[in-house]
CSV table of C-alpha atoms in Angstrom, one decimal:
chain,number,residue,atom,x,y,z
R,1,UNK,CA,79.6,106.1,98.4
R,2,UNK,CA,80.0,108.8,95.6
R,3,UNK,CA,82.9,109.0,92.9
R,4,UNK,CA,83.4,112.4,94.2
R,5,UNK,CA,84.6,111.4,97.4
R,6,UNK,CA,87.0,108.2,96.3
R,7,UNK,CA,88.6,110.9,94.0
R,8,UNK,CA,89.6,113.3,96.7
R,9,UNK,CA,90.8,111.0,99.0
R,10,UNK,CA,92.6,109.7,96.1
R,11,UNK,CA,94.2,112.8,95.8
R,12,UNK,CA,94.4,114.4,99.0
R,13,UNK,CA,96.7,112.9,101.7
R,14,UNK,CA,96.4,114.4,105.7
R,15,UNK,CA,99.8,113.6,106.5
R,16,UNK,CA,101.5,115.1,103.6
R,17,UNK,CA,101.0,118.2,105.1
R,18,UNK,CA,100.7,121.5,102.9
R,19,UNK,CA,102.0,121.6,99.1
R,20,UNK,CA,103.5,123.9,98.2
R,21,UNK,CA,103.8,124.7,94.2
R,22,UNK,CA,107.6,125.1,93.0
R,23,UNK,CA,106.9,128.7,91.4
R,24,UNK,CA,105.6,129.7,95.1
R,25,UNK,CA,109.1,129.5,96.3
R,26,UNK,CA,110.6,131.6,93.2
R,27,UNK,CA,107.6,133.9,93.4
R,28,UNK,CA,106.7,133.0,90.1
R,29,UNK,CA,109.9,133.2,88.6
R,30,UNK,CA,110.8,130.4,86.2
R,31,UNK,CA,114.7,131.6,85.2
R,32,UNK,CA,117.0,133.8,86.6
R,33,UNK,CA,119.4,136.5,85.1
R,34,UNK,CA,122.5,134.1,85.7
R,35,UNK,CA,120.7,130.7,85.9
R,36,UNK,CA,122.4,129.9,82.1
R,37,UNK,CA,125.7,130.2,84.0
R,38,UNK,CA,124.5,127.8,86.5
R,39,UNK,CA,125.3,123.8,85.2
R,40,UNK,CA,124.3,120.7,87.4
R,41,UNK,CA,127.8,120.5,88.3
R,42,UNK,CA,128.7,124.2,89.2
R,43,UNK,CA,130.0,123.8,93.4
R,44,UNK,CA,128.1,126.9,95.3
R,45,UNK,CA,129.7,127.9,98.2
R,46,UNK,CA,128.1,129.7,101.4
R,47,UNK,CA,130.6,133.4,101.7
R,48,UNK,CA,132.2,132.9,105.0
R,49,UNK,CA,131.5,136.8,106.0
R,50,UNK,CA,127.9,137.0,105.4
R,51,UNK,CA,125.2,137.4,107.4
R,52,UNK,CA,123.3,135.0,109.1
R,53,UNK,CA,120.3,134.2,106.1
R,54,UNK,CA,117.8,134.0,108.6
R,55,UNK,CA,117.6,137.5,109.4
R,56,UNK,CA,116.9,138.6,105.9
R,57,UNK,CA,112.8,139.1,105.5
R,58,UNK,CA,113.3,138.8,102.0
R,59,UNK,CA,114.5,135.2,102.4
R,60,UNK,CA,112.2,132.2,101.9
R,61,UNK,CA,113.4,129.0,104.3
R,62,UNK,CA,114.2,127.2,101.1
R,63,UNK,CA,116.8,130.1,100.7
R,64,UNK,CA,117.9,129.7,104.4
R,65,UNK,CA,118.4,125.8,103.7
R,66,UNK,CA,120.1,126.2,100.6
R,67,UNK,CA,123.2,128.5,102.7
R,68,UNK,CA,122.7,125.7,105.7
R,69,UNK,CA,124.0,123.3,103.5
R,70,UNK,CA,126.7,125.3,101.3
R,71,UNK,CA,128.3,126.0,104.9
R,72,UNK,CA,128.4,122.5,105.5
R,73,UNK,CA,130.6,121.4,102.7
R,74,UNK,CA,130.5,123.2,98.9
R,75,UNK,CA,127.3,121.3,97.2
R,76,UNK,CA,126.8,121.2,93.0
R,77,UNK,CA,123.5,122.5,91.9
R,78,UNK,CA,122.3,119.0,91.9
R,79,UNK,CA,123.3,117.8,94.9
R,80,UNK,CA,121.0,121.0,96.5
R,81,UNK,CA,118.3,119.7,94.6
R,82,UNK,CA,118.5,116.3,95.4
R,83,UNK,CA,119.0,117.7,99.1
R,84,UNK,CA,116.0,119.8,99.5
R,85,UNK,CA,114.0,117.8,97.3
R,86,UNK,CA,113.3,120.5,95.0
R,87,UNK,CA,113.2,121.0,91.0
R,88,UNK,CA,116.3,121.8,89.5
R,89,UNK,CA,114.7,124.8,88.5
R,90,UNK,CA,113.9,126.0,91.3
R,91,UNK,CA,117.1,125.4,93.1
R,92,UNK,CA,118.7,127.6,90.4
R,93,UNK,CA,116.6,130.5,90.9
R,94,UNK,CA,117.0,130.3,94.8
R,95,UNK,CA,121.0,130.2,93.9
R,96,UNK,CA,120.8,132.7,91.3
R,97,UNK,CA,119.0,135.0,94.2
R,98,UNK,CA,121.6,134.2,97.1
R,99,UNK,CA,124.5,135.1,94.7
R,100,UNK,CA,122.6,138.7,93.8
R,101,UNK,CA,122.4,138.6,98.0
R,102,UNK,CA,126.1,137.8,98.6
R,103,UNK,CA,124.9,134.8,100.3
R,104,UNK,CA,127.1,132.5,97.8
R,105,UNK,CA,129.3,132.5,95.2
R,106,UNK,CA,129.1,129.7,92.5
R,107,UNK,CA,132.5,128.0,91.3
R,108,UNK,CA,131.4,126.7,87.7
R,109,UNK,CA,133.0,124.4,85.8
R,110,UNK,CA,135.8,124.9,83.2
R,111,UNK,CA,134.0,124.4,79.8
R,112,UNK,CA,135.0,121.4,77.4
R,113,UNK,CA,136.1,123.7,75.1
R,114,UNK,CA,138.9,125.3,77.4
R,115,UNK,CA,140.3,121.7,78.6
R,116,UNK,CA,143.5,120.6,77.2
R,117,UNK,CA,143.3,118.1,74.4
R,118,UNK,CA,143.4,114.3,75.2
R,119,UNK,CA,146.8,114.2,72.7
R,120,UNK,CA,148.3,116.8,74.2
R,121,UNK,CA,148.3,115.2,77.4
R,122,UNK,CA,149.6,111.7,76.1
R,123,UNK,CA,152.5,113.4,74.8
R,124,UNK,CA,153.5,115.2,77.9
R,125,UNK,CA,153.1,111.9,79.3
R,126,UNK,CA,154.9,110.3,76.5
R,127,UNK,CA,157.6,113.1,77.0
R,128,UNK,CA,158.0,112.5,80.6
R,129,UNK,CA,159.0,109.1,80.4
R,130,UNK,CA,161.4,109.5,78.0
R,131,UNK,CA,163.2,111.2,80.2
């Protein structure tokens, strides 16, 4: 038996099916104009009046999925990934593309920096029962 041949069938599996590279899906694309906006955490949410996703040619099935779950229930960036089984990368281009689309909109999160402070809070608290 040659070396050649354990090697691909080390490598190769028939009922895998086909592979698909991750920058297939994004055509390439490894970012997206408003992928810095989009945190693991950020909630995207399918737009109640759009159209069906399916219909769009431009649409990849990844793309379709991705708005098949957001109609669901909201999903986090990270919960799509985990989801679809796909890079986090990848799911943020695909979101970045359905928001340009009108396909979702992406709730982020409120930045630490715009949060109340911790003190603050205790002395409202504080304040409260006092009264």
């Amino acid at each position: 038996m040659s070396t050649e041949g354990q090697g691909r069938s080390h490598w190769f599996d028939d009922e895998a099916g086909p592979v698909v590279r991750p920058y297939a899906m994004t055509r390439g694309r490894t970012s997206h104009a408003a992928q810095h906006r989009l945190d693991l955490i950020a909630v995207v949410v399918a737009e109640p009046d759009a159209d069906h996703p399916e219909t769009d040619p431009a649409l990849s099935p990844e793309h379709v999925d991705i708005v098949g779950l957001c109609r669901d229930a909201p999903q986090s960036v990270a919960e799509l990934a985990a989801g679809l089984d796909l890079p986090i990368g990848v799911v943020r281009v695909l979101v970045g593309d359905l928001v340009d689309a009108r396909f979702v909109h992406v709730n982020r999160p409120v930045p630490p920096a715009e949060l109340p402070d911790e003190s603050i809070l205790r002395d409202v608290i504080n304040g409260l029962r006092a009264l």
